[in-house]
PDB file of C-alpha atoms in Angstrom:
ATOM      1  CA  GLU L  29     -61.627 120.344 108.610  1.00  0.00           C
ATOM      2  CA  VAL L  30     -63.374 123.024 110.627  1.00  0.00           C
ATOM      3  CA  VAL L  31     -67.130 122.807 110.093  1.00  0.00           C
ATOM      4  CA  MET L  32     -69.058 126.062 110.443  1.00  0.00           C
ATOM      5  CA  THR L  33     -72.725 125.816 111.383  1.00  0.00           C
ATOM      6  CA  GLN L  34     -75.014 128.821 111.068  1.00  0.00           C
ATOM      7  CA  SER L  35     -78.379 129.262 112.707  1.00  0.00           C
ATOM      8  CA  PRO L  36     -81.125 129.794 112.016  1.00  0.00           C
ATOM      9  CA  ALA L  37     -81.215 128.864 108.349  1.00  0.00           C
ATOM     10  CA  THR L  38     -83.871 131.534 107.801  1.00  0.00           C
ATOM     11  CA  LEU L  39     -84.663 134.525 109.976  1.00  0.00           C
ATOM     12  CA  SER L  40     -87.906 136.412 109.364  1.00  0.00           C
ATOM     13  CA  VAL L  41     -87.643 139.919 110.723  1.00  0.00           C
ATOM     14  CA  SER L  42     -89.566 143.158 110.374  1.00  0.00           C
ATOM     15  CA  PRO L  43     -87.716 146.315 109.278  1.00  0.00           C
ATOM     16  CA  GLY L  44     -86.418 148.341 112.207  1.00  0.00           C
ATOM     17  CA  VAL L  45     -86.046 145.286 114.412  1.00  0.00           C
ATOM     18  CA  ARG L  46     -82.792 143.873 115.776  1.00  0.00           C
ATOM     19  CA  ALA L  47     -81.500 140.685 114.150  1.00  0.00           C
ATOM     20  CA  THR L  48     -79.093 138.226 115.725  1.00  0.00           C
ATOM     21  CA  LEU L  49     -77.359 135.577 113.626  1.00  0.00           C
ATOM     22  CA  SER L  50     -75.281 132.754 115.089  1.00  0.00           C
ATOM     23  CA  CYS L  51     -72.262 130.857 113.830  1.00  0.00           C
ATOM     24  CA  ARG L  52     -70.621 127.916 115.556  1.00  0.00           C
ATOM     25  CA  ALA L  53     -67.254 126.349 114.741  1.00  0.00           C
ATOM     26  CA  SER L  54     -66.558 122.643 115.250  1.00  0.00           C
ATOM     27  CA  GLN L  55     -63.249 123.545 116.911  1.00  0.00           C
ATOM     28  CA  ARG L  56     -61.780 126.705 118.389  1.00  0.00           C
ATOM     29  CA  VAL L  57     -60.832 129.332 115.797  1.00  0.00           C
ATOM     30  CA  SER L  58     -59.847 132.154 118.170  1.00  0.00           C
ATOM     31  CA  THR L  59     -61.250 135.366 116.631  1.00  0.00           C
ATOM     32  CA  ASP L  60     -60.352 134.382 113.057  1.00  0.00           C
ATOM     33  CA  LEU L  61     -63.916 134.794 111.899  1.00  0.00           C
ATOM     34  CA  ALA L  62     -65.406 136.902 109.105  1.00  0.00           C
ATOM     35  CA  TRP L  63     -68.975 137.690 108.071  1.00  0.00           C
ATOM     36  CA  TYR L  64     -70.163 138.340 104.519  1.00  0.00           C
ATOM     37  CA  GLN L  65     -73.436 139.588 103.088  1.00  0.00           C
ATOM     38  CA  GLN L  66     -74.725 138.383  99.729  1.00  0.00           C
ATOM     39  CA  LYS L  67     -77.746 139.615  97.816  1.00  0.00           C
ATOM     40  CA  PRO L  68     -79.342 137.632  94.960  1.00  0.00           C
ATOM     41  CA  GLY L  69     -77.241 137.699  91.807  1.00  0.00           C
ATOM     42  CA  ARG L  70     -74.490 139.687  93.503  1.00  0.00           C
ATOM     43  CA  ALA L  71     -71.045 138.954  94.858  1.00  0.00           C
ATOM     44  CA  PRO L  72     -70.532 138.607  98.602  1.00  0.00           C
ATOM     45  CA  ARG L  73     -69.501 141.706 100.565  1.00  0.00           C
ATOM     46  CA  LEU L  74     -67.175 141.629 103.558  1.00  0.00           C
ATOM     47  CA  LEU L  75     -68.867 142.995 106.671  1.00  0.00           C
ATOM     48  CA  ILE L  76     -66.759 141.912 109.637  1.00  0.00           C
ATOM     49  CA  TYR L  77     -63.364 140.292 110.183  1.00  0.00           C
ATOM     50  CA  GLY L  78     -61.410 139.452 113.305  1.00  0.00           C
ATOM     51  CA  ALA L  79     -64.833 138.547 114.742  1.00  0.00           C
ATOM     52  CA  SER L  80     -65.635 142.176 115.549  1.00  0.00           C
ATOM     53  CA  THR L  81     -63.817 144.592 113.198  1.00  0.00           C
ATOM     54  CA  ARG L  82     -66.074 146.266 110.664  1.00  0.00           C
ATOM     55  CA  ALA L  83     -64.733 146.375 107.128  1.00  0.00           C
ATOM     56  CA  ALA L  84     -64.331 149.699 105.370  1.00  0.00           C
ATOM     57  CA  GLY L  85     -67.625 151.426 104.644  1.00  0.00           C
ATOM     58  CA  ILE L  86     -69.792 149.058 106.680  1.00  0.00           C
ATOM     59  CA  PRO L  87     -72.485 150.849 108.708  1.00  0.00           C
ATOM     60  CA  ALA L  88     -72.255 150.835 112.490  1.00  0.00           C
ATOM     61  CA  ARG L  89     -75.539 148.935 112.783  1.00  0.00           C
ATOM     62  CA  PHE L  90     -73.558 145.790 111.914  1.00  0.00           C
ATOM     63  CA  SER L  91     -71.573 144.380 114.812  1.00  0.00           C
ATOM     64  CA  GLY L  92     -69.818 141.103 115.465  1.00  0.00           C
ATOM     65  CA  SER L  93     -68.846 139.340 118.655  1.00  0.00           C
ATOM     66  CA  GLY L  94     -67.545 136.054 119.968  1.00  0.00           C
ATOM     67  CA  SER L  95     -64.395 133.984 120.134  1.00  0.00           C
ATOM     68  CA  GLY L  96     -63.432 130.342 120.227  1.00  0.00           C
ATOM     69  CA  THR L  97     -66.389 128.448 118.823  1.00  0.00           C
ATOM     70  CA  GLU L  98     -69.394 130.765 119.230  1.00  0.00           C
ATOM     71  CA  PHE L  99     -69.931 133.906 117.179  1.00  0.00           C
ATOM     72  CA  THR L 100     -72.730 136.383 116.617  1.00  0.00           C
ATOM     73  CA  LEU L 101     -73.553 138.954 113.965  1.00  0.00           C
ATOM     74  CA  THR L 102     -76.011 141.584 115.140  1.00  0.00           C
ATOM     75  CA  ILE L 103     -77.842 144.046 112.935  1.00  0.00           C
ATOM     76  CA  SER L 104     -79.161 146.627 115.350  1.00  0.00           C
ATOM     77  CA  SER L 105     -82.073 147.940 113.269  1.00  0.00           C
ATOM     78  CA  LEU L 106     -82.771 146.173 110.006  1.00  0.00           C
ATOM     79  CA  GLN L 107     -82.975 148.353 106.933  1.00  0.00           C
ATOM     80  CA  SER L 108     -84.595 147.268 103.671  1.00  0.00           C
ATOM     81  CA  GLU L 109     -81.176 146.828 102.063  1.00  0.00           C
ATOM     82  CA  ASP L 110     -80.114 144.366 104.780  1.00  0.00           C
ATOM     83  CA  PHE L 111     -82.377 141.563 103.641  1.00  0.00           C
ATOM     84  CA  ALA L 112     -79.888 139.101 102.206  1.00  0.00           C
ATOM     85  CA  ILE L 113     -77.967 135.922 102.971  1.00  0.00           C
ATOM     86  CA  TYR L 114     -75.186 136.125 105.544  1.00  0.00           C
ATOM     87  CA  TYR L 115     -72.218 133.765 105.649  1.00  0.00           C
ATOM     88  CA  CYS L 116     -69.629 133.281 108.353  1.00  0.00           C
ATOM     89  CA  GLN L 117     -66.122 132.099 107.481  1.00  0.00           C
ATOM     90  CA  GLN L 118     -63.295 130.887 109.694  1.00  0.00           C
ATOM     91  CA  TYR L 119     -59.703 131.415 108.630  1.00  0.00           C
ATOM     92  CA  ASN L 120     -57.844 130.000 111.602  1.00  0.00           C
ATOM     93  CA  ASP L 121     -57.346 126.485 110.275  1.00  0.00           C
ATOM     94  CA  TRP L 122     -57.232 126.707 106.471  1.00  0.00           C
ATOM     95  CA  LEU L 123     -60.636 128.245 105.738  1.00  0.00           C
ATOM     96  CA  SER L 124     -64.268 127.258 105.536  1.00  0.00           C
ATOM     97  CA  PHE L 125     -67.647 128.915 105.172  1.00  0.00           C
ATOM     98  CA  GLY L 126     -70.905 128.316 106.989  1.00  0.00           C
ATOM     99  CA  GLY L 127     -74.041 127.368 105.101  1.00  0.00           C
ATOM    100  CA  GLY L 128     -75.597 130.811 105.435  1.00  0.00           C
ATOM    101  CA  THR L 129     -78.542 132.482 107.149  1.00  0.00           C
ATOM    102  CA  LYS L 130     -81.186 134.061 104.981  1.00  0.00           C
ATOM    103  CA  VAL L 131     -82.665 137.202 106.515  1.00  0.00           C
ATOM    104  CA  GLU L 132     -86.074 137.792 105.004  1.00  0.00           C
ATOM    105  CA  ILE L 133     -88.819 140.316 105.484  1.00  0.00           C
ATOM    106  CA  LYS L 134     -91.496 139.259 107.944  1.00  0.00           C
TER     107      LYS L 134
ATOM    108  CA  GLU R  15     -62.603 152.696  92.050  1.00  0.00           C
ATOM    109  CA  VAL R  16     -61.404 149.289  93.193  1.00  0.00           C
ATOM    110  CA  GLN R  17     -62.708 146.705  90.756  1.00  0.00           C
ATOM    111  CA  LEU R  18     -62.325 143.057  89.785  1.00  0.00           C
ATOM    112  CA  LEU R  19     -63.700 141.810  86.477  1.00  0.00           C
ATOM    113  CA  GLU R  20     -63.803 138.107  85.671  1.00  0.00           C
ATOM    114  CA  SER R  21     -63.992 136.651  82.187  1.00  0.00           C
ATOM    115  CA  GLY R  22     -63.694 133.303  80.483  1.00  0.00           C
ATOM    116  CA  GLY R  23     -66.688 131.447  81.862  1.00  0.00           C
ATOM    117  CA  ASP R  24     -68.224 128.972  79.421  1.00  0.00           C
ATOM    118  CA  LEU R  25     -70.155 125.737  78.860  1.00  0.00           C
ATOM    119  CA  MET R  26     -67.679 122.864  78.813  1.00  0.00           C
ATOM    120  CA  GLN R  27     -67.731 119.112  78.407  1.00  0.00           C
ATOM    121  CA  PRO R  28     -66.357 116.888  81.142  1.00  0.00           C
ATOM    122  CA  GLY R  29     -62.604 116.459  80.751  1.00  0.00           C
ATOM    123  CA  GLY R  30     -62.207 119.819  79.057  1.00  0.00           C
ATOM    124  CA  SER R  31     -59.970 122.753  79.921  1.00  0.00           C
ATOM    125  CA  LEU R  32     -60.796 126.381  80.579  1.00  0.00           C
ATOM    126  CA  ARG R  33     -58.959 129.516  81.678  1.00  0.00           C
ATOM    127  CA  LEU R  34     -60.635 132.145  83.831  1.00  0.00           C
ATOM    128  CA  SER R  35     -59.177 135.631  84.047  1.00  0.00           C
ATOM    129  CA  CYS R  36     -59.710 138.401  86.567  1.00  0.00           C
ATOM    130  CA  ALA R  37     -58.658 141.934  85.648  1.00  0.00           C
ATOM    131  CA  ALA R  38     -57.952 144.169  88.629  1.00  0.00           C
ATOM    132  CA  SER R  39     -58.023 147.957  88.726  1.00  0.00           C
ATOM    133  CA  GLY R  40     -58.029 150.788  91.233  1.00  0.00           C
ATOM    134  CA  PHE R  41     -55.424 149.347  93.621  1.00  0.00           C
ATOM    135  CA  THR R  42     -51.822 148.129  93.747  1.00  0.00           C
ATOM    136  CA  PHE R  43     -52.365 144.563  92.590  1.00  0.00           C
ATOM    137  CA  GLU R  44     -49.095 143.085  93.868  1.00  0.00           C
ATOM    138  CA  ASN R  45     -49.880 144.287  97.413  1.00  0.00           C
ATOM    139  CA  HIS R  46     -52.677 141.777  97.771  1.00  0.00           C
ATOM    140  CA  ALA R  47     -52.965 138.026  97.686  1.00  0.00           C
ATOM    141  CA  MET R  48     -55.783 136.889  95.418  1.00  0.00           C
ATOM    142  CA  ASN R  49     -58.254 134.053  95.496  1.00  0.00           C
ATOM    143  CA  TRP R  50     -60.916 132.159  93.601  1.00  0.00           C
ATOM    144  CA  VAL R  51     -64.142 131.271  95.405  1.00  0.00           C
ATOM    145  CA  ARG R  52     -66.958 129.328  93.752  1.00  0.00           C
ATOM    146  CA  GLN R  53     -70.647 129.005  94.352  1.00  0.00           C
ATOM    147  CA  VAL R  54     -73.098 126.532  92.920  1.00  0.00           C
ATOM    148  CA  PRO R  55     -76.225 128.611  92.132  1.00  0.00           C
ATOM    149  CA  GLY R  56     -78.518 128.553  95.132  1.00  0.00           C
ATOM    150  CA  LYS R  57     -75.852 127.025  97.366  1.00  0.00           C
ATOM    151  CA  GLY R  58     -73.082 128.245  99.661  1.00  0.00           C
ATOM    152  CA  LEU R  59     -69.562 129.518  99.092  1.00  0.00           C
ATOM    153  CA  GLU R  60     -66.514 127.315  98.572  1.00  0.00           C
ATOM    154  CA  TRP R  61     -62.986 128.670  98.457  1.00  0.00           C
ATOM    155  CA  VAL R  62     -61.022 127.081  95.602  1.00  0.00           C
ATOM    156  CA  SER R  63     -57.532 128.557  95.401  1.00  0.00           C
ATOM    157  CA  GLY R  64     -55.303 131.409  96.564  1.00  0.00           C
ATOM    158  CA  ILE R  65     -52.002 132.999  95.574  1.00  0.00           C
ATOM    159  CA  SER R  66     -49.731 135.388  97.435  1.00  0.00           C
ATOM    160  CA  GLY R  67     -49.013 138.908  96.220  1.00  0.00           C
ATOM    161  CA  ILE R  68     -45.817 138.104  94.367  1.00  0.00           C
ATOM    162  CA  GLY R  69     -47.067 134.689  93.326  1.00  0.00           C
ATOM    163  CA  ALA R  70     -44.506 132.727  95.321  1.00  0.00           C
ATOM    164  CA  SER R  71     -47.090 130.731  97.271  1.00  0.00           C
ATOM    165  CA  THR R  72     -50.202 129.000  95.988  1.00  0.00           C
ATOM    166  CA  TYR R  73     -52.986 127.189  97.809  1.00  0.00           C
ATOM    167  CA  TYR R  74     -55.730 124.812  96.663  1.00  0.00           C
ATOM    168  CA  ILE R  75     -58.701 122.937  97.995  1.00  0.00           C
ATOM    169  CA  ASP R  76     -58.049 119.175  97.771  1.00  0.00           C
ATOM    170  CA  SER R  77     -60.723 118.546  95.150  1.00  0.00           C
ATOM    171  CA  VAL R  78     -58.955 120.719  92.545  1.00  0.00           C
ATOM    172  CA  LYS R  79     -55.322 119.958  93.319  1.00  0.00           C
ATOM    173  CA  ASP R  80     -53.481 118.639  90.244  1.00  0.00           C
ATOM    174  CA  ARG R  81     -56.345 119.861  88.015  1.00  0.00           C
ATOM    175  CA  PHE R  82     -56.476 123.640  88.591  1.00  0.00           C
ATOM    176  CA  THR R  83     -53.578 126.095  88.502  1.00  0.00           C
ATOM    177  CA  ILE R  84     -53.748 129.598  89.889  1.00  0.00           C
ATOM    178  CA  SER R  85     -51.344 132.229  88.611  1.00  0.00           C
ATOM    179  CA  ARG R  86     -51.005 135.984  88.316  1.00  0.00           C
ATOM    180  CA  ASP R  87     -49.331 138.520  86.067  1.00  0.00           C
ATOM    181  CA  ASN R  88     -48.626 141.580  88.197  1.00  0.00           C
ATOM    182  CA  SER R  89     -47.481 143.559  85.150  1.00  0.00           C
ATOM    183  CA  ARG R  90     -50.967 143.105  83.679  1.00  0.00           C
ATOM    184  CA  ASN R  91     -52.867 143.289  86.995  1.00  0.00           C
ATOM    185  CA  THR R  92     -54.521 139.990  86.116  1.00  0.00           C
ATOM    186  CA  LEU R  93     -55.287 136.805  88.016  1.00  0.00           C
ATOM    187  CA  TYR R  94     -55.828 133.489  86.260  1.00  0.00           C
ATOM    188  CA  LEU R  95     -57.305 130.100  86.996  1.00  0.00           C
ATOM    189  CA  ASP R  96     -56.417 127.319  84.570  1.00  0.00           C
ATOM    190  CA  MET R  97     -58.901 124.504  84.941  1.00  0.00           C
ATOM    191  CA  ASP R  98     -58.096 121.074  83.473  1.00  0.00           C
ATOM    192  CA  SER R  99     -59.919 117.748  83.606  1.00  0.00           C
ATOM    193  CA  LEU R 100     -63.160 119.544  84.341  1.00  0.00           C
ATOM    194  CA  ARG R 101     -65.846 117.607  86.158  1.00  0.00           C
ATOM    195  CA  VAL R 102     -69.606 118.088  86.388  1.00  0.00           C
ATOM    196  CA  GLU R 103     -69.121 119.004  90.041  1.00  0.00           C
ATOM    197  CA  ASP R 104     -66.946 121.988  89.026  1.00  0.00           C
ATOM    198  CA  THR R 105     -70.079 123.679  87.713  1.00  0.00           C
ATOM    199  CA  ALA R 106     -70.436 126.967  89.592  1.00  0.00           C
ATOM    200  CA  VAL R 107     -70.057 130.718  89.486  1.00  0.00           C
ATOM    201  CA  TYR R 108     -66.391 131.499  90.086  1.00  0.00           C
ATOM    202  CA  PHE R 109     -65.614 134.710  91.953  1.00  0.00           C
ATOM    203  CA  CYS R 110     -62.269 136.419  91.988  1.00  0.00           C
ATOM    204  CA  ALA R 111     -61.638 137.846  95.483  1.00  0.00           C
ATOM    205  CA  ARG R 112     -58.954 140.167  96.831  1.00  0.00           C
ATOM    206  CA  ASP R 113     -57.230 139.290 100.064  1.00  0.00           C
ATOM    207  CA  LEU R 114     -56.837 141.919 102.775  1.00  0.00           C
ATOM    208  CA  VAL R 115     -53.040 141.618 102.708  1.00  0.00           C
ATOM    209  CA  SER R 116     -50.137 140.659 100.437  1.00  0.00           C
ATOM    210  CA  GLY R 117     -49.499 137.470 102.347  1.00  0.00           C
ATOM    211  CA  TRP R 118     -52.564 135.293 102.669  1.00  0.00           C
ATOM    212  CA  SER R 119     -54.964 136.406 105.402  1.00  0.00           C
ATOM    213  CA  LYS R 120     -57.845 134.410 103.907  1.00  0.00           C
ATOM    214  CA  VAL R 121     -60.168 137.377 104.407  1.00  0.00           C
ATOM    215  CA  PHE R 122     -61.686 138.620 101.164  1.00  0.00           C
ATOM    216  CA  ASP R 123     -62.461 142.319 101.033  1.00  0.00           C
ATOM    217  CA  VAL R 124     -63.210 142.903  97.345  1.00  0.00           C
ATOM    218  CA  TRP R 125     -65.055 140.535  95.001  1.00  0.00           C
ATOM    219  CA  GLY R 126     -65.687 140.419  91.280  1.00  0.00           C
ATOM    220  CA  GLN R 127     -69.119 139.846  89.780  1.00  0.00           C
ATOM    221  CA  GLY R 128     -68.408 136.197  88.955  1.00  0.00           C
ATOM    222  CA  ALA R 129     -67.883 134.015  85.890  1.00  0.00           C
ATOM    223  CA  ARG R 130     -70.228 131.118  85.234  1.00  0.00           C
ATOM    224  CA  VAL R 131     -68.678 127.750  84.438  1.00  0.00           C
ATOM    225  CA  THR R 132     -70.979 124.921  83.394  1.00  0.00           C
ATOM    226  CA  VAL R 133     -69.611 121.416  82.886  1.00  0.00           C
ATOM    227  CA  SER R 134     -72.083 119.124  81.179  1.00  0.00           C
ATOM    228  CA  SER R 135     -72.169 116.465  78.499  1.00  0.00           C
TER     229      SER R 135
END
């Protein structure tokens, strides 16, 4: 089983600031990595797949990078609607989700 | 508008059976694999099961194999999850999720609002 570890667990950021979220895989997953955003009481929303491809309708301030075991989601300038929980998911070997990073208002 | 709408969530006793449904609209249903993903309130996401676009291939997490059955009716644009021998640990919100492709990419680009399943004595 591929274990996905996200850090930090909570990220306190002021609006307008850049946020960087990390995701590490316990074994190499190539670029088979997706990122999802989830707000309280809502379903997850696909942001990024293929490690760096934005899903349809996702603003350009969201970008993904990485390959192998280390991945990053960057939000270039946090907007109020971006405060949420973010999950990474690998789909190279079966599939598994990380535990999430909560991005909260500082 | 692309939409997924789950139904069938309920309060169940351990050992019971339940069927979840997911009605799809706004896209060609058979062109996409479909999945069920669950989430214990306040916790992370756990993929449960997937099915290819024409229903020929099905996939399950080990903990639900031989208890849950995923199926689809492409003429009705509906996905199902039949859940037998329910356990307390199956308690969660169950999301229906569309796959990017008709095969099984395991990337989920559209999600329903979720159906709550509670298993308790």
